[in-house]
Tab-separated table of C-alpha atoms in Angstrom:
chain	number	residue	atom	x	y	z
A	1	MET	CA	49.455	62.413	7.492
A	2	ILE	CA	52.796	61.548	5.958
A	3	ILE	CA	55.508	60.072	8.221
A	4	PRO	CA	59.050	59.252	7.132
A	5	TYR	CA	60.236	55.670	6.683
A	6	GLU	CA	62.841	56.211	9.366
A	7	GLU	CA	60.107	56.872	11.963
A	8	ILE	CA	58.451	53.519	11.153
A	9	THR	CA	61.731	51.603	11.392
A	10	LYS	CA	62.364	53.257	14.772
A	11	ARG	CA	58.993	52.037	16.002
A	12	LEU	CA	59.685	48.567	14.596
A	13	ASP	CA	63.157	48.508	16.238
A	14	SER	CA	61.752	49.535	19.647
A	15	THR	CA	58.761	47.118	19.836
A	16	LYS	CA	58.602	44.333	22.439
A	17	VAL	CA	59.061	40.775	21.166
A	18	ASN	CA	55.743	38.971	20.746
A	19	LYS	CA	54.700	35.545	19.573
A	20	LEU	CA	54.781	36.446	15.944
A	21	HIS	CA	58.431	37.472	16.188
A	22	ILE	CA	59.419	34.161	17.700
A	23	ILE	CA	57.259	32.001	15.355
A	24	ALA	CA	58.399	33.866	12.243
A	25	ALA	CA	62.020	33.623	13.269
A	26	ILE	CA	61.785	29.888	13.851
A	27	ILE	CA	60.010	29.209	10.620
A	28	GLY	CA	62.210	31.537	8.674
A	29	ALA	CA	65.286	29.792	10.044
A	30	LEU	CA	63.818	26.303	9.598
A	31	GLY	CA	65.645	25.944	6.283
A	32	GLY	CA	68.799	25.814	8.523
A	33	PHE	CA	67.614	22.390	9.764
A	34	LEU	CA	67.617	21.152	6.175
A	35	PHE	CA	70.956	22.924	5.565
A	36	GLY	CA	72.382	20.963	8.511
A	37	TYR	CA	70.691	17.666	7.721
A	38	ASP	CA	71.425	17.622	3.970
A	39	THR	CA	75.048	18.696	4.308
A	40	GLY	CA	75.785	16.612	7.449
A	41	ILE	CA	74.360	13.324	6.243
A	42	ILE	CA	76.959	13.041	3.510
A	43	GLY	CA	79.542	12.169	6.205
A	44	SER	CA	77.614	8.970	7.016
A	45	VAL	CA	76.561	8.311	3.351
A	46	LEU	CA	80.225	8.400	2.224
A	47	VAL	CA	81.112	5.446	4.394
A	48	TYR	CA	78.768	3.247	2.343
A	49	VAL	CA	78.451	4.709	-1.162
A	50	THR	CA	82.272	4.870	-1.615
A	51	PRO	CA	82.636	1.099	-1.863
A	52	ILE	CA	79.252	0.498	-3.471
A	53	PHE	CA	79.886	2.946	-6.396
A	54	HIS	CA	83.726	2.354	-6.281
A	55	LEU	CA	84.347	6.047	-5.886
A	56	ASN	CA	87.869	7.284	-6.330
A	57	THR	CA	89.431	10.372	-4.664
A	58	ALA	CA	88.114	12.695	-7.305
A	59	GLU	CA	84.582	11.354	-7.181
A	60	VAL	CA	84.504	11.581	-3.336
A	61	ALA	CA	85.660	15.195	-3.520
A	62	ILE	CA	83.025	16.083	-6.149
A	63	LEU	CA	80.223	14.304	-4.364
A	64	THR	CA	81.014	16.016	-1.087
A	65	SER	CA	81.846	19.480	-2.430
A	66	GLY	CA	79.345	19.742	-5.302
A	67	THR	CA	76.574	20.675	-2.820
A	68	SER	CA	78.645	23.667	-1.643
A	69	LEU	CA	79.576	24.791	-5.188
A	70	LEU	CA	75.862	24.875	-6.239
A	71	ALA	CA	75.031	26.474	-2.881
A	72	GLY	CA	77.299	29.417	-3.810
A	73	ILE	CA	75.570	29.736	-7.198
A	74	GLY	CA	72.118	29.488	-5.520
A	75	ALA	CA	72.989	32.259	-3.084
A	76	LEU	CA	74.007	34.554	-5.959
A	77	ALA	CA	70.886	33.751	-7.946
A	78	ALA	CA	68.603	34.223	-4.936
A	79	GLY	CA	69.648	37.800	-4.199
A	80	PRO	CA	68.063	39.607	-7.167
A	81	ILE	CA	64.956	37.359	-6.961
A	82	THR	CA	64.245	38.109	-3.332
A	83	ASP	CA	64.859	41.896	-3.753
A	84	LYS	CA	62.374	41.943	-6.648
A	85	PHE	CA	59.674	39.446	-5.561
A	86	GLY	CA	59.980	39.472	-1.747
A	87	ARG	CA	61.561	37.346	0.984
A	88	LYS	CA	58.653	34.990	1.570
A	89	SER	CA	58.264	33.728	-2.026
A	90	LEU	CA	61.889	32.580	-2.150
A	91	LEU	CA	61.642	30.898	1.283
A	92	VAL	CA	58.699	28.841	0.057
A	93	ALA	CA	60.403	27.941	-3.267
A	94	ASP	CA	63.461	26.751	-1.313
A	95	GLY	CA	61.333	24.271	0.609
A	96	ILE	CA	60.031	22.785	-2.636
A	97	MET	CA	63.537	22.382	-4.029
A	98	TYR	CA	64.749	20.794	-0.764
A	99	ALA	CA	61.972	18.114	-0.945
A	100	VAL	CA	62.301	17.261	-4.654
A	101	PHE	CA	66.097	16.996	-4.833
A	102	ALA	CA	66.430	15.117	-1.526
A	103	LEU	CA	64.002	12.497	-2.811
A	104	LEU	CA	65.826	12.231	-6.148
A	105	SER	CA	69.172	11.857	-4.305
A	106	ALA	CA	67.782	8.920	-2.377
A	107	LEU	CA	66.617	7.246	-5.609
A	108	ALA	CA	69.987	7.758	-7.490
A	109	THR	CA	71.064	4.580	-9.359
A	110	ASP	CA	74.675	5.595	-10.026
A	111	SER	CA	77.328	8.068	-8.857
A	112	LEU	CA	76.634	10.538	-11.581
A	113	LEU	CA	72.979	10.967	-10.610
A	114	LEU	CA	73.851	11.048	-7.003
A	115	VAL	CA	76.310	13.914	-7.587
A	116	LEU	CA	73.690	15.740	-9.762
A	117	TRP	CA	70.830	15.627	-7.317
A	118	ARG	CA	73.029	16.284	-4.264
A	119	SER	CA	74.426	19.345	-6.008
A	120	LEU	CA	70.973	20.609	-6.708
A	121	VAL	CA	70.013	20.204	-3.015
A	122	GLY	CA	72.981	22.565	-2.556
A	123	PHE	CA	71.372	25.149	-4.828
A	124	ALA	CA	68.356	25.193	-2.481
A	125	ILE	CA	70.573	25.481	0.605
A	126	GLY	CA	72.483	28.401	-0.857
A	127	ALA	CA	69.337	30.261	-1.837
A	128	ASP	CA	67.906	29.805	1.662
A	129	THR	CA	71.051	31.002	3.434
A	130	ALA	CA	71.090	34.032	1.206
A	131	ILE	CA	68.038	35.508	2.754
A	132	ALA	CA	66.946	33.691	5.919
A	133	THR	CA	68.812	35.773	8.521
A	134	GLY	CA	68.241	38.954	6.489
A	135	TYR	CA	64.471	38.214	6.523
A	136	ILE	CA	64.521	37.745	10.283
A	137	SER	CA	66.649	40.867	10.845
A	138	GLU	CA	64.098	42.999	8.928
A	139	PHE	CA	61.239	42.430	11.405
A	140	SER	CA	63.292	41.998	14.641
A	141	PRO	CA	63.563	44.741	17.308
A	142	LYS	CA	67.165	45.832	17.440
A	143	LYS	CA	67.740	44.675	21.018
A	144	TRP	CA	66.614	41.169	20.044
A	145	ARG	CA	67.913	40.975	16.469
A	146	GLY	CA	70.988	38.931	17.317
A	147	ARG	CA	69.059	36.378	19.402
A	148	LEU	CA	66.259	35.955	16.842
A	149	ALA	CA	68.613	35.782	13.876
A	150	ILE	CA	70.913	33.261	15.533
A	151	THR	CA	67.930	30.895	15.509
A	152	GLN	CA	69.425	29.972	12.155
A	153	GLN	CA	72.373	28.396	13.980
A	154	LEU	CA	70.014	26.428	16.255
A	155	MET	CA	68.406	24.959	13.216
A	156	ILE	CA	71.713	24.202	11.474
A	157	PHE	CA	72.936	22.477	14.635
A	158	SER	CA	69.697	20.551	15.020
A	159	GLY	CA	69.869	19.351	11.413
A	160	LEU	CA	73.469	18.351	11.720
A	161	THR	CA	72.799	16.432	15.002
A	162	ALA	CA	69.784	14.671	13.404
A	163	SER	CA	71.885	13.698	10.393
A	164	PHE	CA	74.606	12.063	12.428
A	165	TRP	CA	72.205	10.113	14.706
A	166	ALA	CA	70.169	9.022	11.674
A	167	GLY	CA	73.429	7.983	10.064
A	168	TYR	CA	74.411	6.045	13.156
A	169	ILE	CA	71.038	4.291	13.526
A	170	LEU	CA	70.919	3.378	9.830
A	171	SER	CA	74.608	2.419	9.749
A	172	PHE	CA	73.727	-1.052	11.068
A	173	SER	CA	71.661	-1.671	7.975
A	174	ALA	CA	73.949	0.382	5.703
A	175	ASN	CA	70.723	2.081	4.355
A	176	TRP	CA	72.279	5.141	2.733
A	177	ARG	CA	69.197	5.767	0.615
A	178	LEU	CA	67.031	6.243	3.738
A	179	MET	CA	69.709	8.463	5.172
A	180	LEU	CA	69.268	10.841	2.189
A	181	GLY	CA	65.486	10.304	1.811
A	182	LEU	CA	64.616	11.341	5.379
A	183	GLY	CA	65.380	14.877	4.429
A	184	VAL	CA	62.115	14.972	2.494
A	185	ILE	CA	60.017	14.938	5.731
A	186	PRO	CA	61.214	18.199	7.233
A	187	ALA	CA	61.122	19.797	3.755
A	188	ILE	CA	57.424	19.107	3.403
A	189	ILE	CA	56.793	20.518	6.940
A	190	LEU	CA	58.866	23.576	5.927
A	191	ILE	CA	56.755	24.242	2.847
A	192	ALA	CA	53.487	24.067	4.783
A	193	LEU	CA	54.700	26.390	7.578
A	194	ARG	CA	56.371	28.964	5.367
A	195	ALA	CA	53.166	29.446	3.369
A	196	PHE	CA	51.851	31.293	6.444
A	197	LEU	CA	54.865	33.541	7.032
A	198	PRO	CA	54.357	37.307	6.958
A	199	GLU	CA	56.308	39.196	4.297
A	200	SER	CA	59.100	41.440	5.465
A	201	PRO	CA	57.526	44.870	6.421
A	202	ARG	CA	60.637	46.710	5.383
A	203	TRP	CA	60.544	45.111	1.936
A	204	LEU	CA	56.809	45.833	1.521
A	205	ILE	CA	57.387	49.586	2.317
A	206	LEU	CA	60.288	49.781	-0.119
A	207	ASN	CA	58.119	48.342	-2.851
A	208	GLY	CA	55.073	50.570	-2.301
A	209	LYS	CA	52.810	47.974	-0.639
A	210	GLN	CA	51.748	50.226	2.205
A	211	ASP	CA	48.443	48.633	3.209
A	212	LYS	CA	50.003	45.157	3.524
A	213	ALA	CA	52.977	46.689	5.330
A	214	LYS	CA	50.724	48.406	7.885
A	215	ASP	CA	48.810	45.199	8.547
A	216	ILE	CA	51.965	43.229	9.201
A	217	LEU	CA	53.544	46.016	11.242
A	218	ARG	CA	50.551	45.998	13.562
A	219	LYS	CA	50.938	42.226	13.962
A	220	PHE	CA	54.499	42.885	15.033
A	221	GLY	CA	53.321	45.347	17.646
A	222	VAL	CA	53.991	48.622	15.820
A	223	ASN	CA	51.467	51.386	16.489
A	224	ILE	CA	50.410	52.835	13.081
A	225	SER	CA	47.031	54.282	12.109
A	226	ASN	CA	45.224	53.954	8.816
A	227	ASP	CA	45.565	57.698	8.063
A	228	GLU	CA	49.372	57.572	8.368
A	229	GLN	CA	51.113	57.314	5.036
A	230	ILE	CA	54.748	56.180	4.955
A	231	ALA	CA	57.177	58.062	2.775
A	232	PRO	CA	59.559	55.352	1.494
A	233	PRO	CA	63.268	56.142	1.463
A	234	GLN	CA	65.026	57.016	-1.711
A	235	ARG	CA	66.772	54.160	-3.360
A	236	GLU	CA	70.250	55.552	-3.245
A	237	LEU	CA	72.125	52.435	-4.332
A	238	THR	CA	71.821	49.891	-7.073
A	239	PHE	CA	73.758	46.599	-6.847
A	240	LYS	CA	76.217	47.969	-9.401
A	241	GLU	CA	76.911	50.952	-7.253
A	242	ILE	CA	77.195	48.960	-4.049
A	243	PHE	CA	80.983	48.681	-4.203
A	244	SER	CA	81.366	52.420	-4.701
A	245	SER	CA	80.011	52.974	-1.163
A	246	LYS	CA	82.936	52.768	1.243
A	247	PRO	CA	80.880	51.646	4.304
A	248	ILE	CA	79.130	48.847	2.359
A	249	ARG	CA	82.357	47.836	0.665
A	250	THR	CA	84.037	47.617	4.050
A	251	ALA	CA	81.179	45.593	5.501
A	252	ILE	CA	81.299	43.142	2.614
A	253	ILE	CA	85.072	42.730	2.940
A	254	LEU	CA	85.039	42.145	6.717
A	255	VAL	CA	81.941	39.992	6.970
A	256	GLY	CA	82.933	38.227	3.753
A	257	LEU	CA	86.311	37.325	5.346
A	258	TRP	CA	84.536	36.112	8.468
A	259	LEU	CA	82.249	33.850	6.424
A	260	ILE	CA	85.123	32.475	4.338
A	261	PHE	CA	87.200	31.817	7.420
A	262	GLN	CA	84.329	30.067	9.193
A	263	GLN	CA	84.361	27.528	6.338
A	264	ILE	CA	88.039	27.103	5.517
A	265	THR	CA	89.210	26.764	9.136
A	266	GLY	CA	87.974	23.179	9.340
A	267	ILE	CA	84.333	22.972	10.380
A	268	ASN	CA	83.120	21.073	7.318
A	269	VAL	CA	86.087	18.750	7.287
A	270	ILE	CA	85.157	17.753	10.843
A	271	LEU	CA	81.403	17.416	9.977
A	272	TYR	CA	81.512	15.998	6.467
A	273	TYR	CA	84.677	13.917	6.831
A	274	GLY	CA	84.525	13.332	10.581
A	275	PRO	CA	83.492	9.643	10.271
A	276	THR	CA	86.127	9.246	7.496
A	277	ILE	CA	88.821	10.655	9.830
A	278	TYR	CA	87.818	8.263	12.630
A	279	LYS	CA	87.924	5.372	10.147
A	280	TYR	CA	91.378	6.585	9.151
A	281	LEU	CA	92.326	6.253	12.839
A	282	GLY	CA	90.994	2.642	12.901
A	283	LEU	CA	87.369	2.841	14.062
A	284	THR	CA	84.596	0.888	12.400
A	285	GLY	CA	81.825	2.625	10.366
A	286	PRO	CA	79.184	2.797	13.175
A	287	LYS	CA	81.730	3.844	15.819
A	288	ALA	CA	83.224	6.476	13.474
A	289	ILE	CA	79.742	7.997	12.908
A	290	LEU	CA	78.870	7.709	16.645
A	291	ASN	CA	81.924	9.720	17.751
A	292	THR	CA	80.953	12.557	15.382
A	293	ALA	CA	77.300	12.388	16.539
A	294	ILE	CA	78.287	12.708	20.183
A	295	SER	CA	80.506	15.688	19.591
A	296	GLU	CA	77.820	17.540	17.552
A	297	SER	CA	75.054	16.684	20.022
A	298	LEU	CA	76.496	19.071	22.587
A	299	GLY	CA	75.585	21.926	20.219
A	300	GLY	CA	72.301	22.626	22.036
A	301	ILE	CA	74.176	23.872	25.153
A	302	GLU	CA	76.560	25.808	22.872
A	303	TYR	CA	73.676	27.451	21.068
A	304	ALA	CA	72.026	28.449	24.328
A	305	ILE	CA	75.262	30.200	25.425
A	306	SER	CA	75.485	32.021	22.098
A	307	PHE	CA	71.756	32.961	22.200
A	308	TYR	CA	72.264	34.452	25.698
A	309	LEU	CA	75.442	36.409	24.911
A	310	ILE	CA	75.126	37.700	21.350
A	311	ASP	CA	73.073	40.785	22.269
A	312	LYS	CA	74.878	41.226	25.620
A	313	TRP	CA	78.554	40.785	24.685
A	314	GLY	CA	78.114	41.511	20.959
A	315	ARG	CA	79.291	39.950	17.730
A	316	ARG	CA	82.922	40.995	17.893
A	317	ARG	CA	83.669	39.680	21.381
A	318	LEU	CA	82.025	36.300	20.632
A	319	GLY	CA	84.000	36.128	17.438
A	320	VAL	CA	87.232	36.635	19.266
A	321	ILE	CA	86.310	33.898	21.726
A	322	GLY	CA	85.129	31.584	18.956
A	323	TYR	CA	88.078	31.861	16.658
A	324	GLY	CA	90.429	31.758	19.622
A	325	GLY	CA	88.848	28.482	20.669
A	326	LEU	CA	89.330	27.095	17.195
A	327	VAL	CA	93.103	27.830	17.439
A	328	MET	CA	93.227	25.956	20.789
A	329	SER	CA	91.181	23.044	19.490
A	330	LEU	CA	93.301	22.546	16.386
A	331	ALA	CA	96.467	22.643	18.464
A	332	ILE	CA	94.972	19.725	20.579
A	333	MET	CA	94.048	18.017	17.273
A	334	LEU	CA	97.691	18.111	16.093
A	335	LEU	CA	98.882	16.819	19.444
A	336	GLY	CA	96.406	13.956	19.257
A	337	LEU	CA	97.450	12.978	15.726
A	338	ARG	CA	101.121	13.119	16.738
A	339	VAL	CA	100.429	10.877	19.686
A	340	PHE	CA	98.407	8.421	17.545
A	341	PHE	CA	101.110	8.199	14.869
A	342	SER	CA	103.708	7.582	17.564
A	343	GLY	CA	101.807	4.375	18.406
A	344	ILE	CA	99.837	5.360	21.466
A	345	ILE	CA	96.491	4.573	19.824
A	346	PHE	CA	93.935	5.067	22.587
A	347	ALA	CA	95.381	8.362	23.865
A	348	GLY	CA	95.680	9.667	20.312
A	349	VAL	CA	92.014	8.934	19.443
A	350	ALA	CA	90.918	10.391	22.762
A	351	LEU	CA	92.760	13.629	22.102
A	352	VAL	CA	91.320	13.816	18.534
A	353	PHE	CA	87.799	13.276	19.958
A	354	THR	CA	88.427	15.994	22.590
A	355	ALA	CA	89.726	18.380	19.896
A	356	MET	CA	86.713	17.811	17.650
A	357	THR	CA	84.308	18.281	20.515
A	358	LEU	CA	85.982	21.511	21.692
A	359	TYR	CA	86.179	22.746	18.093
A	360	LEU	CA	82.426	22.312	17.664
A	361	LEU	CA	81.840	23.985	21.032
A	362	PHE	CA	83.706	27.183	20.111
A	363	TYR	CA	82.395	27.117	16.534
A	364	HIS	CA	78.735	27.110	17.687
A	365	ILE	CA	79.293	29.703	20.405
A	366	GLY	CA	81.232	32.312	18.539
A	367	VAL	CA	81.742	31.591	14.838
A	368	GLY	CA	78.948	29.924	12.812
A	369	GLY	CA	75.783	31.572	14.129
A	370	VAL	CA	77.372	34.938	14.682
A	371	GLY	CA	78.658	34.938	11.101
A	372	TRP	CA	75.188	34.334	9.724
A	373	VAL	CA	73.774	37.143	11.965
A	374	LEU	CA	76.296	39.565	10.512
A	375	GLN	CA	75.552	38.401	7.015
A	376	GLY	CA	71.839	39.212	7.540
A	377	GLU	CA	72.255	42.668	9.188
A	378	VAL	CA	75.140	44.689	7.619
A	379	ILE	CA	73.687	45.309	4.116
A	380	PRO	CA	71.149	48.131	3.466
A	381	THR	CA	67.535	46.958	3.099
A	382	GLU	CA	67.166	48.053	-0.567
A	383	VAL	CA	69.938	45.751	-1.653
A	384	ARG	CA	69.936	43.282	1.284
A	385	GLY	CA	68.914	40.304	-0.879
A	386	ARG	CA	71.696	40.807	-3.367
A	387	GLY	CA	74.319	41.821	-0.779
A	388	ALA	CA	73.472	39.034	1.598
A	389	GLY	CA	73.398	36.645	-1.289
A	390	LEU	CA	76.888	37.749	-2.262
A	391	LEU	CA	78.153	37.155	1.317
A	392	ALA	CA	76.433	33.770	1.489
A	393	ALA	CA	78.084	32.856	-1.809
A	394	LEU	CA	81.511	33.736	-0.395
A	395	ASP	CA	80.734	31.411	2.511
A	396	TRP	CA	79.741	28.575	0.227
A	397	PHE	CA	82.612	28.964	-2.189
A	398	GLY	CA	85.000	28.808	0.777
A	399	ASN	CA	83.149	25.654	1.898
A	400	PHE	CA	83.561	24.149	-1.498
A	401	ALA	CA	87.285	24.871	-1.752
A	402	ILE	CA	88.228	23.261	1.576
A	403	ILE	CA	86.131	20.087	1.267
A	404	PHE	CA	87.164	19.621	-2.350
A	405	VAL	CA	90.827	19.869	-1.422
A	406	PHE	CA	90.743	17.617	1.671
A	407	PRO	CA	90.530	14.197	0.018
A	408	TYR	CA	93.398	15.042	-2.299
A	409	TRP	CA	95.468	16.487	0.508
A	410	LYS	CA	94.811	13.452	2.786
A	411	ALA	CA	95.786	11.089	-0.031
A	412	ALA	CA	98.974	13.010	-0.910
A	413	PHE	CA	100.209	14.356	2.444
A	414	GLY	CA	98.168	12.843	5.207
A	415	VAL	CA	95.820	14.331	7.836
A	416	PHE	CA	98.423	15.966	10.090
A	417	SER	CA	99.706	18.524	7.632
A	418	PHE	CA	96.147	19.488	6.674
A	419	PHE	CA	95.312	20.472	10.215
A	420	VAL	CA	98.529	22.455	10.422
A	421	LEU	CA	97.078	24.482	7.562
A	422	GLU	CA	93.740	24.814	9.395
A	423	LEU	CA	95.583	26.056	12.464
A	424	VAL	CA	97.319	28.780	10.483
A	425	LEU	CA	94.104	29.835	8.868
A	426	SER	CA	92.406	30.032	12.302
A	427	VAL	CA	95.177	32.294	13.622
A	428	LEU	CA	94.619	34.626	10.587
A	429	ALA	CA	90.866	34.639	11.184
A	430	LEU	CA	91.403	35.580	14.841
A	431	LEU	CA	93.650	38.434	13.909
A	432	VAL	CA	91.167	39.824	11.323
A	433	VAL	CA	88.248	39.756	13.732
A	434	TYR	CA	90.219	41.169	16.714
A	435	LEU	CA	91.925	43.915	14.754
A	436	PHE	CA	89.370	45.112	12.245
A	437	LEU	CA	85.735	44.082	12.951
A	438	PRO	CA	83.618	46.763	14.609
A	439	GLU	CA	80.620	45.943	16.823
A	440	THR	CA	77.114	45.960	15.306
A	441	LYS	CA	75.153	45.077	18.438
A	442	GLY	CA	72.182	47.421	19.119
A	443	VAL	CA	72.538	49.349	15.840
A	444	SER	CA	69.493	49.976	13.677
A	445	LEU	CA	69.596	48.372	10.257
A	446	GLU	CA	69.188	51.797	8.741
A	447	GLU	CA	72.267	53.163	10.626
A	448	MET	CA	74.466	50.105	10.084
A	449	THR	CA	76.604	51.779	7.403
A	450	LYS	CA	77.788	54.321	10.027
A	451	VAL	CA	79.554	51.452	11.830
A	452	PHE	CA	81.719	50.792	8.758
A	453	GLU	CA	82.105	54.357	7.431
A	454	ARG	CA	85.799	54.672	8.491
A	455	GLY	CA	86.860	51.750	6.356
A	456	LEU	CA	89.456	49.139	7.291
A	457	THR	CA	90.849	50.551	10.541
A	458	ILE	CA	92.282	48.868	13.602
A	459	GLN	CA	89.674	48.872	16.359
A	460	ARG	CA	90.866	50.322	19.700
A	461	GLN	CA	87.618	51.341	21.388
A	462	TYR	CA	84.105	50.937	20.179
A	463	ASN	CA	80.539	51.645	21.366
A	464	ALA	CA	77.424	51.529	19.226
A	465	THR	CA	73.768	52.365	19.748
A	466	SER	CA	71.106	53.476	17.308
A	467	SER	CA	71.354	57.081	18.404
A	468	ASN	CA	75.092	57.357	19.190
A	469	ILE	CA	77.717	55.573	17.072
A	470	TYR	CA	81.219	56.513	17.894
A	471	TYR	CA	84.561	54.820	17.982
A	472	THR	CA	88.270	55.663	17.972
A	473	GLU	CA	90.750	53.746	15.989
A	474	LYS	CA	94.225	53.820	14.605
A	475	ARG	CA	94.026	54.143	10.853
A	476	ILE	CA	96.258	51.877	8.832
A	477	LYS	CA	98.789	53.973	6.956
């Protein structure tokens, strides 16, 4: 008996969440922990390697941003690989690269080697972000897709928090090598766990591996018999043709803008340079690291809020709340800096701390995790690896640009004017999300293009389900 591919995906979308869904989502997203740790730890490392290696402004910028530049390249490279060889194989390879390059970073004997190995850690990070949420989306029931995919943000937060507390504890001995080397431990655990991951059932069906697909579908709770044969969908698009499809092109533009904005509106300046900013305001190394660690440690509560709301309120509403919160936080940041520079030191530092804490609150609730969920769900399955890789690359290149520019800007113009720029960018991000982004909550992956088929239009009313997608909008003339 031959059944269409669409029937199988409907069964997969309507299954109840079981242990395998949860375990696979956690292990699939575990690379996010290393993403968080390996990128976050540089904020603490910089406090100590800058004087040891006598780094100038250019070298600090390259050391901090090189990871993001190679992450963008890694994301682009990963897309074709995962579409051809599967999601699982790349996820395992990423773990190996994490471990090797983290160890070499810790053993670096000069600034050149440190930059090289740190940058190659970035390649692994970028490759992982290209497919992690896409992989999770491909086996998740549609009503739980947001919550399972946003596990990536839990892991990123956990890694960032671990990096700042590790940096704080090791700051008393100034052991920057151990700060970097500790990343090897979760990488080894990652490799071992990912070896047992199931392959994406959607990818298996698309690539003619029906027997394996049926075995895995059953494990995910899908009712399918041995005598049922799945008719795979026609491969309508190649990566070259992807931009000729209006819905996909629109999805890439809007989600790409979200991912760029989530980087250039200040998150990585606060995380990577947070201790540097506090030192700029007069705090010692350990206290500077501690303040950043405390702010980031609240992310567990923030993740729980986002986990609860993403499939209830949807991506768009959380995005409006998130980016709106960034605008408010950056306004407080500017007030705090103004107070500090006017000579009221304690009040200024307290306002800056409040601003950074609120910024991270709204970022975790409505910006970071939601952006990665969108990245993993809006591209069709047959080109998801390449499309999601392109979106991840846009995210990382935006990350690279802002953290490369910051040291130069701070040296030339100071911190205050930089955060004025971040405030302006946050207002633009809020406008883009509020005006143009449609809702994707509750939509089957196979019907996702219908959400974007009207192109760039101002959203006035929207409702989406897998069987009924409709919206009214005012078209831009």
